[in-house]
Structure formats: C-alpha cells, structure tokens
Coordinates of N, CA and C in Angstrom, one line a residue:
X45 N -89.8 53.3 10.5 CA -88.6 52.4 10.5 C -88.6 51.7 11.8
X46 N -88.5 50.5 11.7 CA -88.5 49.5 13.0 C -87.4 49.8 13.8
X47 N -87.6 49.7 15.1 CA -86.6 49.9 16.1 C -85.6 48.7 16.0
X48 N -84.4 49.0 16.0 CA -83.3 48.0 16.0 C -83.3 47.2 17.3
X49 N -83.0 45.9 17.2 CA -83.2 45.1 18.5 C -81.8 44.1 18.4
X50 N -81.1 44.1 19.6 CA -80.1 43.3 19.7 C -80.4 41.8 19.6
X51 N -79.7 41.0 18.7 CA -80.1 39.7 18.7 C -79.5 38.7 19.4
X52 N -78.4 39.1 20.2 CA -77.7 38.1 21.1 C -78.0 38.3 22.6
X53 N -79.3 38.7 22.8 CA -79.8 39.0 24.1 C -81.2 38.3 24.2
X54 N -81.4 37.5 25.3 CA -82.7 36.8 25.4 C -83.7 37.8 26.0
X55 N -84.9 37.5 26.1 CA -86.1 38.4 26.6 C -85.8 38.8 28.2
X56 N -84.9 38.0 28.9 CA -84.5 38.6 30.3 C -83.3 39.4 30.2
X57 N -82.7 39.7 29.0 CA -81.4 40.5 29.0 C -80.3 39.8 29.1
X58 N -80.4 38.5 29.2 CA -79.0 37.7 29.3 C -78.5 37.4 27.8
X59 N -77.2 37.3 27.9 CA -76.6 36.8 26.6 C -77.0 35.6 26.1
X60 N -77.3 35.3 24.7 CA -77.8 34.1 24.2 C -77.4 34.0 22.7
X61 N -77.1 32.7 22.4 CA -76.7 32.4 20.9 C -78.0 32.5 20.1
X62 N -78.0 33.2 19.1 CA -79.1 33.2 18.0 C -79.5 31.9 17.6
X63 N -80.7 31.4 17.6 CA -81.3 30.1 17.1 C -81.5 30.3 15.6
X64 N -80.7 29.7 14.8 CA -80.9 29.7 13.4 C -81.8 28.6 12.7
X65 N -82.3 27.8 13.4 CA -83.1 26.7 13.1 C -84.0 27.0 11.9
X66 N -84.9 28.1 12.0 CA -85.8 28.4 11.1 C -85.3 29.2 9.8
X67 N -84.1 29.5 9.9 CA -83.6 30.3 8.7 C -83.3 29.4 7.5
X68 N -83.5 29.9 6.3 CA -83.2 29.2 5.1 C -81.7 29.0 4.8
X69 N -81.3 27.8 4.4 CA -79.9 27.6 4.0 C -79.6 28.2 2.7
X70 N -78.8 29.3 2.5 CA -78.4 30.1 1.4 C -77.0 30.2 1.3
X71 N -76.6 30.6 0.1 CA -75.1 30.9 -0.1 C -74.8 32.2 0.4
X72 N -73.8 32.3 1.2 CA -73.5 33.5 2.0 C -72.1 33.9 1.6
X73 N -71.8 35.2 1.6 CA -70.6 35.8 1.4 C -70.4 37.1 2.2
X74 N -69.2 37.3 2.8 CA -69.0 38.6 3.3 C -67.4 39.0 3.1
X75 N -67.4 40.4 2.9 CA -66.0 40.9 2.6 C -65.8 42.1 3.5
X76 N -64.6 41.9 4.1 CA -64.1 43.0 5.3 C -62.8 43.3 5.0
X77 N -62.3 44.5 5.6 CA -60.9 44.9 5.3 C -60.5 45.5 6.7
X78 N -59.1 45.6 6.7 CA -58.4 46.1 7.8 C -57.1 46.8 7.2
X79 N -56.6 47.9 7.7 CA -55.7 48.6 7.3 C -54.4 48.6 8.3
X80 N -53.3 48.6 7.7 CA -52.1 48.7 8.6 C -51.3 49.9 8.2
X81 N -51.0 50.8 9.0 CA -50.3 52.2 8.6 C -49.0 52.0 9.3
X82 N -48.0 52.4 8.4 CA -46.5 52.2 8.9 C -46.0 53.6 8.9
X83 N -45.0 53.8 9.7 CA -44.1 55.1 9.5 C -43.5 55.1 8.1
X84 N -43.3 56.2 7.5 CA -43.0 56.2 6.2 C -41.5 55.5 5.9
X85 N -40.6 55.6 6.9 CA -39.4 54.9 6.7 C -39.5 53.4 6.7
X86 N -40.4 52.9 7.5 CA -40.6 51.4 7.7 C -41.4 51.1 6.3
X87 N -42.4 51.7 5.9 CA -43.0 51.2 4.7 C -41.9 51.2 3.5
X88 N -41.1 52.2 3.4 CA -40.1 52.3 2.3 C -39.2 51.1 2.4
X89 N -38.7 50.7 3.8 CA -37.9 49.5 3.9 C -38.6 48.3 3.6
X90 N -39.9 48.2 3.8 CA -40.6 46.8 3.6 C -40.7 46.8 2.1
X91 N -41.1 47.8 1.3 CA -41.2 47.8 -0.1 C -39.9 47.5 -0.8
X92 N -38.9 48.1 -0.3 CA -37.6 47.7 -0.8 C -37.2 46.4 -0.5
X93 N -37.6 45.8 0.5 CA -37.1 44.4 0.9 C -38.2 43.3 0.5
X94 N -39.0 43.8 -0.4 CA -40.1 42.8 -1.0 C -41.0 42.2 0.1
X95 N -41.4 43.0 1.1 CA -42.3 42.7 2.2 C -41.7 41.5 2.9
X96 N -40.5 41.4 3.2 CA -39.8 40.4 3.9 C -39.0 40.9 4.9
X97 N -39.1 40.3 6.3 CA -38.5 40.7 7.3 C -37.7 39.5 7.9
X98 N -36.8 39.7 9.0 CA -36.1 38.6 9.5 C -37.0 37.5 10.0
X99 N -38.3 37.7 10.2 CA -39.3 36.7 10.5 C -39.8 35.9 9.3
X100 N -39.7 36.4 8.0 CA -40.0 35.8 6.9 C -40.9 36.7 6.1
X101 N -41.6 36.0 5.1 CA -42.5 36.7 4.2 C -43.7 37.2 4.9
X102 N -43.9 38.7 4.9 CA -45.0 39.3 5.8 C -46.3 38.9 5.1
X103 N -46.7 39.1 3.9 CA -48.0 38.9 3.3 C -48.4 37.5 3.4
X104 N -47.4 36.5 3.1 CA -47.8 35.1 2.9 C -48.1 34.7 4.4
X105 N -47.4 35.2 5.4 CA -47.7 34.7 6.7 C -49.1 35.3 7.3
X106 N -49.2 36.6 6.7 CA -50.5 37.2 7.2 C -51.8 36.3 6.5
X107 N -51.6 36.0 5.3 CA -52.7 35.1 4.6 C -52.9 33.9 5.5
X108 N -51.8 33.1 5.9 CA -52.0 31.9 6.3 C -52.7 32.1 7.8
X109 N -52.2 33.1 8.6 CA -52.9 33.4 9.9 C -54.2 33.9 9.8
X110 N -54.5 34.8 8.9 CA -56.0 35.3 8.5 C -56.9 33.9 8.4
X111 N -56.3 33.1 7.4 CA -57.2 31.9 7.0 C -57.4 31.0 8.2
X112 N -56.4 30.8 9.0 CA -56.6 30.1 10.3 C -57.6 30.7 11.2
X113 N -57.6 31.9 11.3 CA -58.6 32.7 12.2 C -60.1 32.5 11.7
X114 N -60.1 32.6 10.2 CA -61.5 32.5 9.8 C -62.2 31.2 10.2
X115 N -61.3 30.1 10.1 CA -61.8 28.8 10.5 C -62.0 28.6 11.9
X116 N -61.4 29.4 12.7 CA -61.6 29.3 14.3 C -62.4 30.4 15.0
X117 N -63.2 31.3 14.1 CA -63.8 32.4 14.5 C -64.9 31.9 15.7
X118 N -65.4 30.9 15.6 CA -66.5 30.5 16.5 C -65.8 30.1 17.9
X119 N -64.5 29.9 18.0 CA -63.8 29.8 19.1 C -63.4 31.0 19.9
X120 N -63.3 32.1 19.0 CA -62.8 33.4 19.5 C -64.0 34.3 20.0
X121 N -65.1 34.2 19.1 CA -66.2 35.0 19.3 C -67.4 34.2 19.8
X122 N -67.7 34.4 21.2 CA -68.6 33.4 21.9 C -69.9 33.0 21.3
X123 N -70.5 34.1 20.4 CA -72.0 33.5 19.9 C -71.9 33.3 18.4
X124 N -70.7 33.2 17.9 CA -70.6 32.8 16.5 C -70.8 31.3 16.3
X125 N -71.6 30.9 15.3 CA -71.8 29.5 15.1 C -70.6 28.9 14.3
X126 N -70.4 27.6 14.6 CA -69.3 27.0 13.8 C -69.9 26.9 12.4
X127 N -69.1 27.2 11.3 CA -69.6 27.1 10.1 C -68.6 26.6 9.1
X128 N -69.1 25.9 8.2 CA -68.4 25.1 7.1 C -67.9 26.2 6.1
X129 N -66.6 26.5 6.1 CA -66.0 27.6 5.3 C -65.8 27.1 3.9
X130 N -66.3 27.5 2.9 CA -66.2 27.0 1.6 C -65.2 27.8 0.7
X131 N -65.0 29.0 1.1 CA -64.0 29.8 0.3 C -63.5 30.8 1.4
X132 N -62.2 31.1 1.2 CA -61.6 32.3 1.9 C -60.5 32.8 1.1
X133 N -60.5 34.1 0.6 CA -59.6 34.7 -0.2 C -59.1 36.1 0.4
X134 N -57.7 36.2 0.3 CA -57.2 37.6 0.7 C -56.7 38.3 -0.3
X135 N -56.7 39.6 -0.2 CA -56.0 40.5 -1.2 C -55.2 41.6 -0.3
X136 N -53.9 41.6 -0.3 CA -53.2 42.5 0.4 C -52.4 43.3 -0.6
X137 N -52.6 44.5 -0.5 CA -51.9 45.5 -1.4 C -51.6 46.9 -0.7
X138 N -50.6 47.6 -1.2 CA -50.5 49.0 -0.7 C -51.7 49.9 -1.2
X139 N -52.3 50.4 -0.2 CA -53.4 51.4 -0.5 C -52.9 52.9 -0.6
X140 N -51.8 53.1 -0.1 CA -51.1 54.4 -0.1 C -49.6 54.1 0.1
X141 N -48.9 55.3 0.2 CA -47.3 55.0 0.2 C -47.1 54.1 1.5
X142 N -47.7 54.5 2.6 CA -47.4 53.8 3.9 C -48.6 53.1 4.6
X143 N -49.7 52.8 3.6 CA -50.8 52.1 4.3 C -51.0 50.8 3.4
X144 N -51.0 49.7 4.2 CA -51.4 48.4 3.5 C -52.8 48.1 3.8
X145 N -53.4 47.5 2.7 CA -54.9 47.2 2.9 C -55.0 45.8 2.8
X146 N -55.8 45.1 3.7 CA -55.9 43.8 3.8 C -57.4 43.5 3.7
X147 N -57.8 42.7 2.5 CA -59.2 42.4 2.3 C -59.3 40.9 2.4
X148 N -60.4 40.5 3.2 CA -60.8 39.1 3.3 C -62.2 38.9 2.8
X149 N -62.2 37.9 2.0 CA -63.7 37.5 1.5 C -63.9 36.1 1.9
X150 N -65.1 35.7 2.6 CA -65.4 34.4 2.9 C -66.7 34.0 2.5
X151 N -66.7 32.8 2.1 CA -68.0 32.3 1.6 C -68.4 30.9 2.4
X152 N -69.7 30.7 2.5 CA -70.3 29.4 3.1 C -71.7 29.3 2.4
X153 N -72.3 28.0 2.6 CA -73.8 27.9 2.4 C -74.3 27.4 3.8
X154 N -75.1 28.2 4.3 CA -75.5 27.9 5.6 C -76.7 28.7 6.0
X155 N -77.1 28.5 7.2 CA -78.2 29.6 7.7 C -78.0 30.8 8.4
X156 N -76.7 31.0 8.5 CA -76.1 32.4 9.0 C -74.9 32.8 8.2
X157 N -74.7 34.1 8.3 CA -73.7 34.6 7.5 C -72.2 34.4 8.0
X158 N -71.3 35.1 7.3 CA -69.9 34.9 7.6 C -69.3 36.4 7.8
X159 N -70.0 37.5 8.3 CA -69.5 38.5 8.6 C -68.3 38.7 9.6
X160 N -68.7 37.9 10.7 CA -67.6 37.7 11.7 C -66.3 37.1 11.3
X161 N -66.5 36.0 10.5 CA -65.3 35.4 9.9 C -64.5 36.3 9.0
X162 N -65.1 37.1 8.2 CA -64.4 38.0 7.3 C -63.6 39.1 8.1
X163 N -64.3 39.6 9.1 CA -63.7 40.6 10.0 C -62.6 40.1 10.8
X164 N -62.7 38.8 11.3 CA -61.7 38.0 12.1 C -60.4 37.8 11.1
X165 N -60.7 37.5 10.0 CA -59.7 37.0 9.1 C -58.7 38.3 8.7
X166 N -59.5 39.3 8.4 CA -58.8 40.7 8.0 C -58.1 41.2 9.1
X167 N -58.6 41.2 10.4 CA -58.0 41.8 11.5 C -56.7 40.8 12.1
X168 N -56.9 39.6 12.1 CA -55.8 38.7 12.5 C -54.7 38.8 11.5
X169 N -55.0 38.8 10.2 CA -53.9 39.2 9.2 C -53.2 40.6 9.5
X170 N -53.9 41.5 9.9 CA -53.3 42.9 10.2 C -52.4 42.6 11.4
X171 N -52.9 42.0 12.4 CA -52.2 41.8 13.7 C -50.8 41.0 13.3
X172 N -50.9 40.1 12.4 CA -49.8 39.2 12.0 C -48.7 40.0 11.3
X173 N -49.2 41.1 10.5 CA -48.4 42.1 9.9 C -47.6 42.8 10.8
X174 N -48.4 43.3 11.9 CA -47.7 44.0 13.0 C -46.6 43.2 13.6
X175 N -47.1 41.9 14.0 CA -46.0 41.0 14.7 C -44.8 40.8 13.6
X176 N -45.0 40.8 12.5 CA -43.9 40.4 11.7 C -42.8 41.6 11.6
X177 N -43.5 42.9 11.7 CA -42.8 44.1 11.5 C -42.5 44.9 12.7
X178 N -43.0 44.5 13.8 CA -42.6 45.3 15.1 C -41.2 45.5 15.5
X179 N -40.4 44.6 15.0 CA -38.9 44.9 15.2 C -38.5 46.2 14.5
X180 N -39.2 46.6 13.5 CA -38.9 47.9 12.7 C -39.4 49.1 13.3
X181 N -40.5 48.9 14.0 CA -41.1 50.1 14.6 C -42.4 49.6 15.6
X182 N -42.5 50.3 16.6 CA -43.8 50.2 17.4 C -44.9 51.1 17.1
X183 N -44.6 52.0 16.3 CA -45.4 53.1 15.8 C -46.4 52.7 14.6
X184 N -46.4 51.3 14.4 CA -47.3 50.8 13.4 C -48.8 50.9 14.0
X185 N -49.7 51.3 13.2 CA -51.2 51.4 13.5 C -52.0 50.5 12.8
X186 N -52.9 49.8 13.5 CA -53.8 48.9 12.7 C -55.2 49.4 12.8
X187 N -55.9 49.4 11.7 CA -57.2 49.9 11.6 C -57.4 51.0 10.7
X188 N -58.6 51.4 10.3 CA -59.8 50.7 10.8 C -60.0 49.4 10.2
X189 N -60.8 48.6 10.8 CA -61.4 47.4 10.4 C -62.8 47.7 10.1
X190 N -63.4 47.2 8.9 CA -64.8 47.4 8.7 C -65.2 46.3 7.6
X191 N -66.6 46.1 7.8 CA -67.4 45.2 6.8 C -67.6 46.0 5.5
X192 N -67.2 45.5 4.5 CA -67.5 46.1 3.2 C -68.7 45.6 2.5
X193 N -69.1 44.3 2.6 CA -70.2 43.8 2.0 C -70.6 42.4 2.5
X194 N -71.9 42.1 2.5 CA -72.4 40.9 2.9 C -73.6 40.6 1.9
X195 N -73.8 39.2 1.6 CA -75.0 39.0 0.8 C -75.4 37.5 1.2
X196 N -76.7 37.2 0.9 CA -77.1 35.9 0.9 C -78.1 35.8 2.3
X197 N -78.2 36.7 3.0 CA -79.1 36.7 4.2 C -80.3 37.6 4.2
X198 N -80.9 38.1 5.2 CA -82.0 38.8 5.3 C -81.7 40.3 4.5
X199 N -80.5 40.8 4.9 CA -80.1 42.2 4.3 C -78.8 42.0 3.7
X200 N -78.7 42.4 2.4 CA -77.4 42.5 1.7 C -76.9 43.9 1.8
X201 N -75.6 44.1 2.0 CA -75.1 45.4 2.1 C -73.8 45.4 1.1
X202 N -73.4 46.4 0.6 CA -72.3 46.7 -0.1 C -72.2 45.8 -1.4
X203 N -71.1 45.6 -2.0 CA -70.9 44.8 -3.2 C -70.1 43.5 -2.9
X204 N -70.6 42.4 -2.7 CA -69.6 41.3 -2.4 C -69.1 40.8 -3.9
X205 N -68.0 40.1 -3.7 CA -67.3 39.6 -5.0 C -68.3 38.6 -5.8
X206 N -68.3 38.6 -6.9 CA -69.1 37.7 -7.8 C -68.6 36.4 -7.8

C-alpha cells in the first residue's frame, strides 16, 4: 500500500493550494452529516413546539445557514477552491429521542470535489441549531461531524445519493 501524502504541502513543507489544472472535469458529489444532542427536556420541548423557538423556525433557519455556508466554504477554509455549486440538499430529522441528525449533500461538475462544502454545510447548520436553541440550554452538544460519501473523483467512498 502506498504511503499517504499530504496534498496541501509543497516540497519545502509549506502550505500550498492543490493545483487541479490537470484533473478531469467530472460530476462530483459529497454527503456529510453532523448531529446535535439535546438534553431530554429540551428535545421534548422542541418536539412539542414543532421545532420553533423565540428566534423562529429552527430547521428552516439551519437549512438556509447551511446553504449559505456551502457557497462560501472557499472563504472559510484557506485551500478550498471556489466551486460552482449545482445542488445542495439538507435532510434534518430526529435520529433518536434527543439527537437531531443533519445531512448535507452537495453537487458540482468540476476538477475537485465538494467534501469540504458538504462538511461545512452540515456543521454550520448544526451551529445554527445550537444558536437557535441555546436559550433553552447550554448543554447542547454538537457532533460528531463526518463525511458519509463522495463520488466523482479519484476515490469514491460510501454511497452518495443517486
């Protein structure tokens, strides 16, 4: 097995953006998730209130914030390329009695993938849920965040949406 190599480091060990000039333009997709764990009483209150707080509709606001973050990932993560985002979808649902699961799927047709965009979307949506609910409790826990799937590049992992 070949030794793994960091791609964002030049031969002198300095940080560098990957040059994607020689890569093929292909359809790319990535799916990531982030979870938000609530104290049981807070989760029950949110469920009873239809996921609305004094700040407004929690899930709708999280989707908007996550979508905005996907489109600005290259401004937040230094070596991400600015990409034309062709699709961005969120699925937010209760995973367990007190755990909200946020899934973000992102698509583009480009020379580089959208893993960071999917991860950024899912985590910013989770941060927004925290912000919308923090008046109810500061014991809300965000995470883990993880990449579930990617396709269209050198290595496909997991199962991206069809």
